PDB file of C-alpha atoms in Angstrom:
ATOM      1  CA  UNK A   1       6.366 -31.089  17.918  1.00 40.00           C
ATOM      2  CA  UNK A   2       6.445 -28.074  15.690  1.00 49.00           C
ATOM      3  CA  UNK A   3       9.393 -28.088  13.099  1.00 55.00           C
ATOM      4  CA  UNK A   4      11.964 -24.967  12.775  1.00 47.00           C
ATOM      5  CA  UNK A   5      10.090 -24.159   9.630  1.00 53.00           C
ATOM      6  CA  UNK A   6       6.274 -24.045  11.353  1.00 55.00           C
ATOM      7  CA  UNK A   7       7.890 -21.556  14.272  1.00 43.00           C
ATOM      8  CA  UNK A   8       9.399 -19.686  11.969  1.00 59.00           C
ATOM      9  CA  UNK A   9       6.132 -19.308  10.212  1.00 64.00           C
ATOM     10  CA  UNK A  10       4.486 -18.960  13.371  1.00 67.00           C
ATOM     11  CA  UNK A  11       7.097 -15.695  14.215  1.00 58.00           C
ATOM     12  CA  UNK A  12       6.605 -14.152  11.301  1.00 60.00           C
ATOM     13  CA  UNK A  13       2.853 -14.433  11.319  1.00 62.00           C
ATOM     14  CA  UNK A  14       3.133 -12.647  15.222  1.00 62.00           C
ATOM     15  CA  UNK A  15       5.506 -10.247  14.169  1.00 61.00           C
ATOM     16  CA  UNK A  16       3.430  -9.180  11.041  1.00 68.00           C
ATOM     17  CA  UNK A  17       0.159  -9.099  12.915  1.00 62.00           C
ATOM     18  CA  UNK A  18       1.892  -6.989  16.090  1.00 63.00           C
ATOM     19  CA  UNK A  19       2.015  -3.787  13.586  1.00 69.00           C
ATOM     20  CA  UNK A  20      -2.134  -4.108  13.515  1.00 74.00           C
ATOM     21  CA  UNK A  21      -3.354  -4.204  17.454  1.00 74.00           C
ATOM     22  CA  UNK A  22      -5.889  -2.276  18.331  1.00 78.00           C
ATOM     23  CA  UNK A  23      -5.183   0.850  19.947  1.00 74.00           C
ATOM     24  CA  UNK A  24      -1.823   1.389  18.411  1.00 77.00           C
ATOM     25  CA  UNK A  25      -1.389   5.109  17.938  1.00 79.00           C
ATOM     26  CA  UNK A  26       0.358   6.221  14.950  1.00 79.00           C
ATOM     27  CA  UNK A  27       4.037   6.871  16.086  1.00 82.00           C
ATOM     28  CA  UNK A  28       3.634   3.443  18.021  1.00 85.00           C
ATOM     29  CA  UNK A  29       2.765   1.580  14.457  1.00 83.00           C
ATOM     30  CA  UNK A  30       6.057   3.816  13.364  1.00 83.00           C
ATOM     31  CA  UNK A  31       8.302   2.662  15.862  1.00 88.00           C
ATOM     32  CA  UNK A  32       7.146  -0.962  15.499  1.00 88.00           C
ATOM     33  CA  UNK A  33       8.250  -0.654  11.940  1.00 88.00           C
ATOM     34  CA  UNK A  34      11.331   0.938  12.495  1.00 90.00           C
ATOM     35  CA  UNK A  35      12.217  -2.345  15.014  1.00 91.00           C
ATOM     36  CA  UNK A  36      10.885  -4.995  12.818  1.00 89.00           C
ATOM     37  CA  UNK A  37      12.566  -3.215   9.401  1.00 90.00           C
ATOM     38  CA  UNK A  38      15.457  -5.683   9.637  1.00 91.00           C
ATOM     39  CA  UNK A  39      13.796  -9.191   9.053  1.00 89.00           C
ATOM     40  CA  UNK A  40      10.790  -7.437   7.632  1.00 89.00           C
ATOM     41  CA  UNK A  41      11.491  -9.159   4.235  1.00 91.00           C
ATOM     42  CA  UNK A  42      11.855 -12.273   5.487  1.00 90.00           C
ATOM     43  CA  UNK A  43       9.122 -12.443   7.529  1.00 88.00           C
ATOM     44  CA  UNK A  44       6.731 -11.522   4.627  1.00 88.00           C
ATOM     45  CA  UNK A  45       8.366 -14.506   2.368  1.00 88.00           C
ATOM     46  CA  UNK A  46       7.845 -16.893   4.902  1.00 88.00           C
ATOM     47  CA  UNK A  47       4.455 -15.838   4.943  1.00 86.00           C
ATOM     48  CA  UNK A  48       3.995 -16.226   0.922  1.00 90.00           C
ATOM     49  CA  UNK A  49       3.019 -12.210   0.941  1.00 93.00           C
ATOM     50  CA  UNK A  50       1.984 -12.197  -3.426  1.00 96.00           C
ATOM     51  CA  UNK A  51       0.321  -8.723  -2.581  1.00 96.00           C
ATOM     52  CA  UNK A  52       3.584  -7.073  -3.646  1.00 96.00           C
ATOM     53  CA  UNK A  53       3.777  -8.550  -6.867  1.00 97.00           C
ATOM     54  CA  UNK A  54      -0.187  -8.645  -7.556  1.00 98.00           C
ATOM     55  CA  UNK A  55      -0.930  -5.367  -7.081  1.00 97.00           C
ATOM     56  CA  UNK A  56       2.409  -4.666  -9.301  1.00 98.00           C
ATOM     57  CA  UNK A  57       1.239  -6.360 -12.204  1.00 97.00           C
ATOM     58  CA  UNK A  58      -2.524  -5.342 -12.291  1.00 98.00           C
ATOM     59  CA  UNK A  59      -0.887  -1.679 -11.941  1.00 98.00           C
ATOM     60  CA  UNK A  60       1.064  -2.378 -14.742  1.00 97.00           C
ATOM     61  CA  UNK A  61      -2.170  -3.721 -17.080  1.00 96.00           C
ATOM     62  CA  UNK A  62      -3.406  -0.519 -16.901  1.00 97.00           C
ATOM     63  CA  UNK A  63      -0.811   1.605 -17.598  1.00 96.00           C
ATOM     64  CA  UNK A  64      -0.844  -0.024 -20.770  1.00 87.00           C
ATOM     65  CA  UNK A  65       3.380  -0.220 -21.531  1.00 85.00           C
ATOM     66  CA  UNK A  66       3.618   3.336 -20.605  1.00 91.00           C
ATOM     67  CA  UNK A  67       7.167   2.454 -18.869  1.00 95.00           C
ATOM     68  CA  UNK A  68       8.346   6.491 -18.203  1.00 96.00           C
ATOM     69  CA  UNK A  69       5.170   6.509 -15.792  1.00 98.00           C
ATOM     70  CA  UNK A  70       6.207   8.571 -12.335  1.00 98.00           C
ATOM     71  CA  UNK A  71       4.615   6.024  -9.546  1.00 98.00           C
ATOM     72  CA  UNK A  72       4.718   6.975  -6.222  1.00 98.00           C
ATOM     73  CA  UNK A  73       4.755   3.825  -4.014  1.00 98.00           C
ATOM     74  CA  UNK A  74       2.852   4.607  -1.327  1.00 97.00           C
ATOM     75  CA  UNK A  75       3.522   2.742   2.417  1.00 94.00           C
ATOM     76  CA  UNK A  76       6.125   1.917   0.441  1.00 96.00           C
ATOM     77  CA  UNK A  77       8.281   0.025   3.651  1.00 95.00           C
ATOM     78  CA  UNK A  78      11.360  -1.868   2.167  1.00 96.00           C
ATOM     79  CA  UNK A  79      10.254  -1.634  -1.102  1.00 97.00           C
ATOM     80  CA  UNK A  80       8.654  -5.276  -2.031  1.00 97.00           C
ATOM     81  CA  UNK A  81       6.502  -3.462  -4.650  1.00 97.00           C
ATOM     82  CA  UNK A  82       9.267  -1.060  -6.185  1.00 98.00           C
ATOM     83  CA  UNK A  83      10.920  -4.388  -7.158  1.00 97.00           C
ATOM     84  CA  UNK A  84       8.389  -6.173  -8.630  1.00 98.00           C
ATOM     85  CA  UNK A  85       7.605  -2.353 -10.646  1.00 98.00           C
ATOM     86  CA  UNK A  86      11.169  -3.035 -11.446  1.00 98.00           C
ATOM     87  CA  UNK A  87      10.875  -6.440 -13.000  1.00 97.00           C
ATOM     88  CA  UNK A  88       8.135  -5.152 -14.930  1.00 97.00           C
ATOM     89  CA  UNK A  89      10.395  -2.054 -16.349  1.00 97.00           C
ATOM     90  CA  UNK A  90       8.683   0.567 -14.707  1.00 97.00           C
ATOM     91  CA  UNK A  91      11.736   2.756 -12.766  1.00 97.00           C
ATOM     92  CA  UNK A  92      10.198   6.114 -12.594  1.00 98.00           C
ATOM     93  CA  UNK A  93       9.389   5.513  -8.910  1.00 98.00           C
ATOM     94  CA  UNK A  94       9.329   7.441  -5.629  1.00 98.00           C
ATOM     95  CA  UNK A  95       8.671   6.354  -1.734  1.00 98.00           C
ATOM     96  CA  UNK A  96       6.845   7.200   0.879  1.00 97.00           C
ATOM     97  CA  UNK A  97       6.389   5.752   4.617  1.00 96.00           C
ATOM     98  CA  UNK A  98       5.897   6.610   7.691  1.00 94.00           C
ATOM     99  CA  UNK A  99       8.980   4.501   9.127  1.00 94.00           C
ATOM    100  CA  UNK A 100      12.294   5.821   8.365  1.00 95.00           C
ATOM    101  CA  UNK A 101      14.047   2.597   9.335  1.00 95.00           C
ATOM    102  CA  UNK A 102      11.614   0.813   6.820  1.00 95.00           C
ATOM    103  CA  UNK A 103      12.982   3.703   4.043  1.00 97.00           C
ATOM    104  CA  UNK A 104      16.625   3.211   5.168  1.00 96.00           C
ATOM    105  CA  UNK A 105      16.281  -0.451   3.956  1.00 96.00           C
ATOM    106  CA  UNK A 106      14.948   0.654   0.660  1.00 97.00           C
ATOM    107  CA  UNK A 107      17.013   3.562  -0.207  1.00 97.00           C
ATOM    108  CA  UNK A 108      20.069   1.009   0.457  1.00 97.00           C
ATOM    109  CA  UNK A 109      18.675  -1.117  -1.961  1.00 96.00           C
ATOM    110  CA  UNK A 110      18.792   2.388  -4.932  1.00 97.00           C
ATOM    111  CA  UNK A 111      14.761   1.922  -5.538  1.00 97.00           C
ATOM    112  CA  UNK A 112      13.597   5.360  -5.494  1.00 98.00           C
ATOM    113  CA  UNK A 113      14.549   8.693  -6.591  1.00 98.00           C
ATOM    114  CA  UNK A 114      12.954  10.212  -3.582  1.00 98.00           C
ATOM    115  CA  UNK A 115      12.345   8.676  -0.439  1.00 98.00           C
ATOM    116  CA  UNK A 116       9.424  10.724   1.758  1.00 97.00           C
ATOM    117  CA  UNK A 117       8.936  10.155   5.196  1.00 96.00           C
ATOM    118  CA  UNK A 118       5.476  11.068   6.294  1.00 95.00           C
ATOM    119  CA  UNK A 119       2.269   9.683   6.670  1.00 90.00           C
ATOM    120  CA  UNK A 120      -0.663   9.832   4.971  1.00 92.00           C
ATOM    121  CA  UNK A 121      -3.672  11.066   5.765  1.00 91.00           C
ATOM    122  CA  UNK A 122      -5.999  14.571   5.347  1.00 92.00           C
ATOM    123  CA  UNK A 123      -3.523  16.738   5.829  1.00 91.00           C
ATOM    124  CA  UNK A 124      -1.324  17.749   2.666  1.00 95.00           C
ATOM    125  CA  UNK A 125       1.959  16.482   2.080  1.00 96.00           C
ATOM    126  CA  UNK A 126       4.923  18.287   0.751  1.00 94.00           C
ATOM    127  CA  UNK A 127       4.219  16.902  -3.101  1.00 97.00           C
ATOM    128  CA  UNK A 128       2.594  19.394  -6.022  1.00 97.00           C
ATOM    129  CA  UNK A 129      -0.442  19.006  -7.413  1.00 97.00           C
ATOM    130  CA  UNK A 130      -1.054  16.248 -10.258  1.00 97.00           C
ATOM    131  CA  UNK A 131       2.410  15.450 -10.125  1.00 97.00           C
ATOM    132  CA  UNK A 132       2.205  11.816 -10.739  1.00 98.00           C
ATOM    133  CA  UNK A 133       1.147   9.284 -13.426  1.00 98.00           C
ATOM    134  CA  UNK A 134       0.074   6.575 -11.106  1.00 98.00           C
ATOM    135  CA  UNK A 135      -0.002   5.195  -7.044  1.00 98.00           C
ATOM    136  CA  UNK A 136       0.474   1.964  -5.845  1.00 98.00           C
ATOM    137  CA  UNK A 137      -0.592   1.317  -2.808  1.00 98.00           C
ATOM    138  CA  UNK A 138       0.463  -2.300  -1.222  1.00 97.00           C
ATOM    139  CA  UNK A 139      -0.878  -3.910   2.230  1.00 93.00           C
ATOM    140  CA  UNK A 140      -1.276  -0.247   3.729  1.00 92.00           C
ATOM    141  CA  UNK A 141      -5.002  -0.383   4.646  1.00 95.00           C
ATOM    142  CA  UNK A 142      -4.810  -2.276   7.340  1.00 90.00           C
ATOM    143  CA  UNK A 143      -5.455  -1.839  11.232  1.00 86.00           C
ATOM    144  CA  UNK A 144      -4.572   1.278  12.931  1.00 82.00           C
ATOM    145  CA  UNK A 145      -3.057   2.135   9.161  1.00 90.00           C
ATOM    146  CA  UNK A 146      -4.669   4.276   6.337  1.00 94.00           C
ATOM    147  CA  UNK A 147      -7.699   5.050   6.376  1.00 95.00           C
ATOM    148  CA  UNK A 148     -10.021   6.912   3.523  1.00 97.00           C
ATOM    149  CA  UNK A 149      -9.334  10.339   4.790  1.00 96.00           C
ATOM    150  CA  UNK A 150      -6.458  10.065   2.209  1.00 97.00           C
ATOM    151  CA  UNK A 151      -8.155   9.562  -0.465  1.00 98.00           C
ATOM    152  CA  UNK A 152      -8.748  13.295  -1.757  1.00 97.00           C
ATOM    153  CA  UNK A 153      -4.820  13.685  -0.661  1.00 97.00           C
ATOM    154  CA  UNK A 154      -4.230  10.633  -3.422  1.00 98.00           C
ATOM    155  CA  UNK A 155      -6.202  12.156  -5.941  1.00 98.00           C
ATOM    156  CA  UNK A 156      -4.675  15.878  -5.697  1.00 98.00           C
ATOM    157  CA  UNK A 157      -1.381  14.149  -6.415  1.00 98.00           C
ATOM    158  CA  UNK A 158      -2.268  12.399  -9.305  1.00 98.00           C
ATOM    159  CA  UNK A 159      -2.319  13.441 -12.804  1.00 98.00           C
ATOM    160  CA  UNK A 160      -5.817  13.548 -14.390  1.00 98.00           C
ATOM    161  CA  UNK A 161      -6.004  10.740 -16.085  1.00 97.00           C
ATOM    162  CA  UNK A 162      -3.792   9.024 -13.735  1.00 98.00           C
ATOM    163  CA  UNK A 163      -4.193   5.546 -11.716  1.00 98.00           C
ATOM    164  CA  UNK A 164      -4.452   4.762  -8.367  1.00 98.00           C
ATOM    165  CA  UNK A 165      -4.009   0.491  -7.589  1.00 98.00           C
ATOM    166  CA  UNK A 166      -4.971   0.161  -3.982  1.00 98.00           C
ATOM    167  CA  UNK A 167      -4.348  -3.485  -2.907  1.00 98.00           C
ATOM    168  CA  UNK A 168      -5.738  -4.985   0.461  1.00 97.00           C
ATOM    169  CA  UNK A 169      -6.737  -8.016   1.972  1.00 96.00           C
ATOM    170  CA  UNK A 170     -10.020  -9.031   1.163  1.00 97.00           C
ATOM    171  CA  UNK A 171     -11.121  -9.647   4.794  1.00 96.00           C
ATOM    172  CA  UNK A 172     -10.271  -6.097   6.156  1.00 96.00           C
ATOM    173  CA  UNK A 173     -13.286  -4.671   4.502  1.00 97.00           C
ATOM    174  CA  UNK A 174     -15.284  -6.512   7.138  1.00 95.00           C
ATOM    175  CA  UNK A 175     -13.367  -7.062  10.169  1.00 94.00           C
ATOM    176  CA  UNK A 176     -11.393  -3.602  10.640  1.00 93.00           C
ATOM    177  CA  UNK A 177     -13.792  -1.029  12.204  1.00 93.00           C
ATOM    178  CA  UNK A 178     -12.453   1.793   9.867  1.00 92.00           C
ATOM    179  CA  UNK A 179     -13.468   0.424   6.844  1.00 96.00           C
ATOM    180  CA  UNK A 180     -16.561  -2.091   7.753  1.00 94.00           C
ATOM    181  CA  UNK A 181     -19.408   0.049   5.454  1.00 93.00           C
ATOM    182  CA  UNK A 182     -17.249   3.218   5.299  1.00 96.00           C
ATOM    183  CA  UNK A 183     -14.102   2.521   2.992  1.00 97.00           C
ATOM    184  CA  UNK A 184     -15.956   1.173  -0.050  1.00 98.00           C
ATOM    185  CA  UNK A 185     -18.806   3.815   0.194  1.00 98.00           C
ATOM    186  CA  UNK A 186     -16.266   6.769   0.976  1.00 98.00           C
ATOM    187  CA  UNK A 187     -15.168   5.575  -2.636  1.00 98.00           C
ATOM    188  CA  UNK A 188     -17.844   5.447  -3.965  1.00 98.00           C
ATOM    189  CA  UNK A 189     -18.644   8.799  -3.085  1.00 98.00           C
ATOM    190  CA  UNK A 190     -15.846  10.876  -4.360  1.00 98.00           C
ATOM    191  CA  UNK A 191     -16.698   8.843  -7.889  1.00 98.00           C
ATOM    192  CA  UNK A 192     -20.187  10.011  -7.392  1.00 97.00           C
ATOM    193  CA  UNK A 193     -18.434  13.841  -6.741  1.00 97.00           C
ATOM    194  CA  UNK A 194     -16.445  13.284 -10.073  1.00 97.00           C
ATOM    195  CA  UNK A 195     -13.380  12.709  -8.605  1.00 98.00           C
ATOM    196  CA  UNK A 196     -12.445   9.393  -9.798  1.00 98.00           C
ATOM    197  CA  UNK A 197     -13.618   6.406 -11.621  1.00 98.00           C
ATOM    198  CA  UNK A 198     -13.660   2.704 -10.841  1.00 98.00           C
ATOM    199  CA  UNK A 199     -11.332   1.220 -13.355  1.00 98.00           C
ATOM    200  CA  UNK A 200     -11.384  -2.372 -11.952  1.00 98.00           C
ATOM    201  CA  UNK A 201     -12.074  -4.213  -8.257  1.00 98.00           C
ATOM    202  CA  UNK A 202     -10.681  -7.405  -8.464  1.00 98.00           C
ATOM    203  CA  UNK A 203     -10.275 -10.185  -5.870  1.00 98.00           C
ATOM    204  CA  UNK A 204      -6.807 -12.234  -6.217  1.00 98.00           C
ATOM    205  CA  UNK A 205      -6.150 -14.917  -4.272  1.00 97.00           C
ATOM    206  CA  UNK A 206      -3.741 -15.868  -2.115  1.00 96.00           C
ATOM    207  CA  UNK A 207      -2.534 -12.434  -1.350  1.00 96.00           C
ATOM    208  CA  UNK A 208      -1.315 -13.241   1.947  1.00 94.00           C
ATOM    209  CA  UNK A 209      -0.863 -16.896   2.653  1.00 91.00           C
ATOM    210  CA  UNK A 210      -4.107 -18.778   1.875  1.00 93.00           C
ATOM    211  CA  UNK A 211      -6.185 -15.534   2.061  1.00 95.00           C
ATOM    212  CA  UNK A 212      -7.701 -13.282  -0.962  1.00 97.00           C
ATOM    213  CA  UNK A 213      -7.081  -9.703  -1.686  1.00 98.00           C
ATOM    214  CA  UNK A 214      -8.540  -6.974  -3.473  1.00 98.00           C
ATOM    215  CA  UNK A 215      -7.099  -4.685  -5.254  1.00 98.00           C
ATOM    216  CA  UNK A 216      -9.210  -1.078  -6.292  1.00 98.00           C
ATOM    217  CA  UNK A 217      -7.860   0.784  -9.404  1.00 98.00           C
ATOM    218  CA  UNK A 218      -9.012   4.085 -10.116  1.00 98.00           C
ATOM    219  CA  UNK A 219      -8.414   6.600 -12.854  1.00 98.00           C
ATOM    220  CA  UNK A 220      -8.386  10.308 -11.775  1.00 98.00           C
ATOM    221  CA  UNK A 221     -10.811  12.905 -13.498  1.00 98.00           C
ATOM    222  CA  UNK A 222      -9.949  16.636 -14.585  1.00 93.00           C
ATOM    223  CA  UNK A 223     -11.582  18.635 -11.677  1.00 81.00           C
ATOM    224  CA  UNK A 224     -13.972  21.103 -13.266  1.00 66.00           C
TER     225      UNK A 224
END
């Protein structure tokens, strides 16, 4: 017989993998966010989620001390990465999410200076042009989440010269339809277009549970 500690592993595993099903439109994923927003931090820490914190410190190696940096947390949810960004002394930070109730919990918690609730994709979002010094981006490509018709979106945002960290786990590259041969080569063609450059792809491991990640970090180029 299971133990309370195995169930509640067992839960939080379900309840984390019920915002990826198949099918899911977009304001279903929201609303599934919005429900689960409460115990969403526990869940993840029963799960030993070090994708927060990972993709906060190899952000943080690149930036190279620069601790005034404006990082816009992107998929931000409660927040897990603003607080390891935090630890590291990097405040300058802003939010955005497609969940409000996921928001709520972070903007109780005084993370941000602005808290954005949209989601991203192709279409442009109501932030100026190479506004930002770097993006994190934690856990977000997933399934039925973003895909790489936000890339050009992430780059008009960032500063040339700026970073985007883009942290995922390993395993999605091959078993999520959306990004099996197309998220890696849609990369590597807007660094072929001049767009960005491949700073570092590194795998990490245990990024969620016993399972790898890997996180992308790109620099953006002046557009000529």
């Amino acid at each position: 017989m299971a133990d309370n500690g195995t169930v509640d592993v067992q839960l939080s595993d379900t309840l984390c993998h019920g915002a990826q099903k198949t099918g899911m439109t977009r304001e279903e994923v929201f609303r599934y966010y919005d429900t689960w927003a409460d115990r969403y931090d526990k869940d993840l820490f029963d799960l030993n989620y070090n994708g927060p914190r990972q993709s906060a410190e190899a952000l943080a190696e690149v930036l190279s001390g620069n601790k005034a940096a404006r990082i816009l947390d992107v998929a931000a949810g409660t927040g897990l990465c603003a607080m390891e960004l935090i630890k590291l002394g990097y405040t300058n930070l802003d939010a955005i999410d497609g969940s409000q109730g996921m928001l709520d919990i972070a903007q109780s918690r005084n993370l941000y200076h602005r808290y954005i609730c949209d989601f991203l994709g192709p279409r442009r979002l109501d932030i100026q042009d190479d506004h930002y010094d770097a993006i994190a981006c934690c856990g977000s490509f997933s399934q039925g989440h973003l895909k790489d018709d936000c890339f050009p979106e992430l780059i008009r945002i960032v500063k040339p010269g700026g970073l985007i960290c883009i942290a995922m786990r390993e395993e999605f590259l091959h078993t999520v339809e959306a990004y099996r041969d197309k998220l890696e080569p849609a990369m590597m063609t807007l660094e072929d277009k001049g767009h960005w450059e491949r700073v570092a792809r590194d795998i990490v491991p245990q990024f969620y549970r016993e399972l790898n990640g890997v996180i992308f970090i790109y620099r953006v180029l002046a557009q000529t």
